PDB file of C-alpha atoms in Angstrom:
ATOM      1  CA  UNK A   1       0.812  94.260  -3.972  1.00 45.00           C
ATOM      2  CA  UNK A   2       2.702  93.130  -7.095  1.00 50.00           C
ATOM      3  CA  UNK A   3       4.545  96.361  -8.855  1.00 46.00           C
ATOM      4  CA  UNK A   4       4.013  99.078 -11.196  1.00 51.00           C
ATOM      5  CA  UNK A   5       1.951 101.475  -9.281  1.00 60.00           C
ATOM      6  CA  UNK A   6       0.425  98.800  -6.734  1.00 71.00           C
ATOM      7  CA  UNK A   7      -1.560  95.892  -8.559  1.00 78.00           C
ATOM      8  CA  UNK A   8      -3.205  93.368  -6.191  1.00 77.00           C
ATOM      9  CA  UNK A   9      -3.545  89.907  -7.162  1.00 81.00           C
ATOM     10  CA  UNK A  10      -6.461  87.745  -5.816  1.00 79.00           C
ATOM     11  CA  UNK A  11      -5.468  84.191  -4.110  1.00 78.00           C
ATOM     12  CA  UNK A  12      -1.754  84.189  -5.084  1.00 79.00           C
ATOM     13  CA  UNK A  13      -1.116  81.586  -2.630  1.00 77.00           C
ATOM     14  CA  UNK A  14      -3.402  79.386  -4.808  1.00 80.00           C
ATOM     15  CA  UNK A  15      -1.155  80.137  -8.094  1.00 80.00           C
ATOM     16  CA  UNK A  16       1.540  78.890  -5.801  1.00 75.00           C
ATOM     17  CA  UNK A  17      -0.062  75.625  -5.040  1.00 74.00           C
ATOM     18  CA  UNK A  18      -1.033  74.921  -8.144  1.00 69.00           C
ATOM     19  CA  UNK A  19       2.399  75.608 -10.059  1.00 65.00           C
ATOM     20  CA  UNK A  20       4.167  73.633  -7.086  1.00 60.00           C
ATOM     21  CA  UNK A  21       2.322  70.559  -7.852  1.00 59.00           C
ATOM     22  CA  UNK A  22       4.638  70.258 -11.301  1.00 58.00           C
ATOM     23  CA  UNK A  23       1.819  69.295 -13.467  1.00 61.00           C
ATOM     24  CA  UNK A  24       0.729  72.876 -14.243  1.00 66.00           C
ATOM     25  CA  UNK A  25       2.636  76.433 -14.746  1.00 80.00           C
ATOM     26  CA  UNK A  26       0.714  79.650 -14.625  1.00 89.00           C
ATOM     27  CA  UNK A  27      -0.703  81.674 -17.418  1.00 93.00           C
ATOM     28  CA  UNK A  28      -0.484  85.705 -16.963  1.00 94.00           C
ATOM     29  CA  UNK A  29      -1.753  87.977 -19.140  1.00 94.00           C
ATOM     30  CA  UNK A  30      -0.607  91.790 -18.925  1.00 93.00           C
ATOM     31  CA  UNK A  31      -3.066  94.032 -21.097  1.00 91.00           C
ATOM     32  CA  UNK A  32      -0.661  97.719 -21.175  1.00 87.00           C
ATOM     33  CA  UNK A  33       2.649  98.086 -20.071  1.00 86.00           C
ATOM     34  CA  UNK A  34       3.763 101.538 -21.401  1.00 84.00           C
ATOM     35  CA  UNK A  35       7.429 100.137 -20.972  1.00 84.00           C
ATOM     36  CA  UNK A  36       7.028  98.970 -17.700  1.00 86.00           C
ATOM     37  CA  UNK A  37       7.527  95.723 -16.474  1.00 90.00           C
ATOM     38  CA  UNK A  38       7.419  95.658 -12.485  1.00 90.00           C
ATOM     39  CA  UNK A  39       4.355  93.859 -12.574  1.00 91.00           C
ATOM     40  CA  UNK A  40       5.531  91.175 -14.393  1.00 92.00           C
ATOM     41  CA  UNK A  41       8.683  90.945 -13.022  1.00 91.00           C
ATOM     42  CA  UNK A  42       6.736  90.485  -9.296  1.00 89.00           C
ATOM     43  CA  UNK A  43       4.646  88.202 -10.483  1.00 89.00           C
ATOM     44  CA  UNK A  44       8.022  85.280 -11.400  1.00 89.00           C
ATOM     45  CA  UNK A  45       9.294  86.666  -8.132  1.00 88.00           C
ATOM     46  CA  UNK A  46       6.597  86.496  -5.936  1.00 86.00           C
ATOM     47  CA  UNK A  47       4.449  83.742  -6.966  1.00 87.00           C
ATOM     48  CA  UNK A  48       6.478  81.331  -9.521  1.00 85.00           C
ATOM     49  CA  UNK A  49       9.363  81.364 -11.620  1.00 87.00           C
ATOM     50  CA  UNK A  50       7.796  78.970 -14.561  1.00 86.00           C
ATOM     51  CA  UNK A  51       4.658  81.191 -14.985  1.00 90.00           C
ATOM     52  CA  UNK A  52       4.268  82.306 -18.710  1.00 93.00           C
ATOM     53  CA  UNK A  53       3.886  85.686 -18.487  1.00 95.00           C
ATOM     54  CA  UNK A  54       2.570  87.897 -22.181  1.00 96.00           C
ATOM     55  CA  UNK A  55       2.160  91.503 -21.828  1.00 94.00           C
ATOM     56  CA  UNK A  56       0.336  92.831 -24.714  1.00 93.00           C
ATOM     57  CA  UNK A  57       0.718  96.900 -25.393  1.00 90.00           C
ATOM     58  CA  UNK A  58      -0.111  98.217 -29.428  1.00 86.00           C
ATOM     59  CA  UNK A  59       1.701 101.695 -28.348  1.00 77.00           C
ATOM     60  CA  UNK A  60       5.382 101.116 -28.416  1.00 63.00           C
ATOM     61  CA  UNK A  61       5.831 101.271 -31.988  1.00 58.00           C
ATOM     62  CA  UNK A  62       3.670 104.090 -31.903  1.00 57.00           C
ATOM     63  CA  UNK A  63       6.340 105.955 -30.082  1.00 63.00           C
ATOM     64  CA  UNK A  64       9.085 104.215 -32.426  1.00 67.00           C
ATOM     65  CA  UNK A  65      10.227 102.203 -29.406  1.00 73.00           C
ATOM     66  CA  UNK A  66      10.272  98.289 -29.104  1.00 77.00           C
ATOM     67  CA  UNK A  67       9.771  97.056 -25.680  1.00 85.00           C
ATOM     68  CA  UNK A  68      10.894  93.257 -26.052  1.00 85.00           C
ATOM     69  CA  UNK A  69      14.204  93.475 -25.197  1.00 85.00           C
ATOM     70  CA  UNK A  70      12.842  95.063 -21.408  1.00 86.00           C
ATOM     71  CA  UNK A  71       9.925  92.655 -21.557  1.00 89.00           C
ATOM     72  CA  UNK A  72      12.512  89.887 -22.152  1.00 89.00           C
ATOM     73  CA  UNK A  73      14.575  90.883 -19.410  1.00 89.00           C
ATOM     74  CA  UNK A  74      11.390  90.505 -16.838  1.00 90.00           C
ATOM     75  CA  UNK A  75      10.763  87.343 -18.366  1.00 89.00           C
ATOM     76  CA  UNK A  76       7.556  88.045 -20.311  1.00 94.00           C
ATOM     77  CA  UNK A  77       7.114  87.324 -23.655  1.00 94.00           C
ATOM     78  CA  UNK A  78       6.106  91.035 -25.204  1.00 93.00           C
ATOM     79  CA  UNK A  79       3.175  91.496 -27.966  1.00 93.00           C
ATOM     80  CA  UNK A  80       2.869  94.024 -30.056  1.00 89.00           C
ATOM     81  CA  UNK A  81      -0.967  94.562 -30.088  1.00 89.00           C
ATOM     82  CA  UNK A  82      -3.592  95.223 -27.787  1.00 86.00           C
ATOM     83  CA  UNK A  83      -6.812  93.074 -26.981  1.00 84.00           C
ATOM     84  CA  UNK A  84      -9.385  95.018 -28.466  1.00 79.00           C
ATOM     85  CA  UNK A  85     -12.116  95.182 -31.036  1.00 76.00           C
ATOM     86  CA  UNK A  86     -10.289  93.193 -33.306  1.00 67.00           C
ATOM     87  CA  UNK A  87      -9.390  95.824 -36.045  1.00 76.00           C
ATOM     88  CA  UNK A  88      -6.188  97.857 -36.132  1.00 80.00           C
ATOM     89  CA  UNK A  89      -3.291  97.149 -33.686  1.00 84.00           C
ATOM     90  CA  UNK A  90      -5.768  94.686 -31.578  1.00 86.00           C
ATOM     91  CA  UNK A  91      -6.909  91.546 -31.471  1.00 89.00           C
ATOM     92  CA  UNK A  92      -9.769  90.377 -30.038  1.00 85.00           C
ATOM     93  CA  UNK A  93      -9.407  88.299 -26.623  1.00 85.00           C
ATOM     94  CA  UNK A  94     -10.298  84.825 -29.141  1.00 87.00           C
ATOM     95  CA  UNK A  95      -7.841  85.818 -31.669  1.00 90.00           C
ATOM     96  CA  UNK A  96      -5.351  86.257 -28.863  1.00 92.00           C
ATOM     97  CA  UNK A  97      -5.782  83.052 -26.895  1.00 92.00           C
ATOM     98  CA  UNK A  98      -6.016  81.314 -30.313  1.00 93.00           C
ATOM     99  CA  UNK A  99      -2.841  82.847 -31.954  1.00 95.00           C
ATOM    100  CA  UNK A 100      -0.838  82.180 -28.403  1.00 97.00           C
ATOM    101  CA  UNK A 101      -2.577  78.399 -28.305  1.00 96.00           C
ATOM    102  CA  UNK A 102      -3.800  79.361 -25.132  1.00 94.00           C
ATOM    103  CA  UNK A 103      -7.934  77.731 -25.854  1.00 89.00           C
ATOM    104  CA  UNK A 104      -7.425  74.705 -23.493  1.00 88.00           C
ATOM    105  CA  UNK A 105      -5.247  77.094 -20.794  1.00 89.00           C
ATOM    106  CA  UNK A 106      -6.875  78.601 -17.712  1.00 87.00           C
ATOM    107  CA  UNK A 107      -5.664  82.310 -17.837  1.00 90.00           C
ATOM    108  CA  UNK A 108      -4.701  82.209 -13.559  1.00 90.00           C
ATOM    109  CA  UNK A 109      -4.027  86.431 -13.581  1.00 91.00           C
ATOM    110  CA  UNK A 110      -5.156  88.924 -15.813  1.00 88.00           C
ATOM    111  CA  UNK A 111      -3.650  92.893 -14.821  1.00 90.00           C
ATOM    112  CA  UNK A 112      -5.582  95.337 -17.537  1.00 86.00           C
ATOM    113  CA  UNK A 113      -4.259  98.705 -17.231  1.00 83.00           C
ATOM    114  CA  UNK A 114      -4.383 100.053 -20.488  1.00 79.00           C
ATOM    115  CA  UNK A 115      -5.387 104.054 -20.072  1.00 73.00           C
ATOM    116  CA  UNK A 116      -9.448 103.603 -20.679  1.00 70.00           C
ATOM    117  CA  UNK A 117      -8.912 100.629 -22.680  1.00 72.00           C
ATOM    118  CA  UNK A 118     -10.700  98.663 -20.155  1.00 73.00           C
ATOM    119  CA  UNK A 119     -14.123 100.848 -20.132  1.00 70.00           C
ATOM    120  CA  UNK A 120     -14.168 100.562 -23.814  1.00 67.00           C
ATOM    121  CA  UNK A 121     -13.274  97.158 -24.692  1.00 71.00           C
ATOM    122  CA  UNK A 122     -15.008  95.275 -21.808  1.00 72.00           C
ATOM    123  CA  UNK A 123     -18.358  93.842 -23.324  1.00 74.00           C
ATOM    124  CA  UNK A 124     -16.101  92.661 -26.234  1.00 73.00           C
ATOM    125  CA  UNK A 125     -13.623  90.674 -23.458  1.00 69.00           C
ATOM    126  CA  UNK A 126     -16.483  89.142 -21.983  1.00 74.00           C
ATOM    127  CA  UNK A 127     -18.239  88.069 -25.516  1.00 74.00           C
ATOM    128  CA  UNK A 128     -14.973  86.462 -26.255  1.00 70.00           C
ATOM    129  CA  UNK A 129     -14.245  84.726 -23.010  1.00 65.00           C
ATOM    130  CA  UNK A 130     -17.377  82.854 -23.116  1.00 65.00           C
ATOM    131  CA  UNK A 131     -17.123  81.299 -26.657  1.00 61.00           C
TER     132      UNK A 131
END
């Protein structure tokens, strides 16, 4: 159970082995944060300290707030958009891993919790992820 309301993560212990081998650090990819960083924050704690963590949430500037000094202090490297359609304040899951130079990266944990987001954007995520 890894913060911010209870997320579970799948195989951690995997992550683990994987980072501790020194060839590879994790990828993490937060999709909604609403200011919140617990999750991210148990992820360095609990399964490494060198996994590069992005939480992605288009609403803080919405609200005229600006989350990266909090997502910072987790150690996550905040984006201001959401992975979406593409259009707007989102980019679409190959714009993402493109603009982050993530193509060649195996994305190891992937928390979406993004109020609906998910139910809306799916088909899109999974177009993307298989190109």
């Amino acid at each position: 159970k890894l913060g911010d309301g209870g997320k579970w993560v799948c195989d951690p212990h995997r992550i683990v082995e994987n980072t501790n081998d020194g060839k590879d650090t994790c990828l993490v990819y937060s999709v909604g944060s609403n200011g919140h960083f617990q999750f991210e924050e148990e992820v360095r704690k609990l399964i490494s300290q060198d996994c590069e963590v992005h939480t992605f949430d288009p609403v803080a500037f919405n609200r005229g707030k600006n989350f990266t000094d909090e997502a910072i202090k987790a150690g996550s490297h905040f984006h201001n958009w959401g992975i979406g359609s593409g259009s707007g304040k989102f980019k679409t899951f190959k714009e993402t891993i493109t603009t982050l130079e993530h193509a060649n990266k195996i994305i190891d944990v992937m928390k979406i919790d993004c109020e609906n987001c998910e139910a809306v954007q799916f088909s899109q995520w999974l177009s993307d992820w298989k190109e």
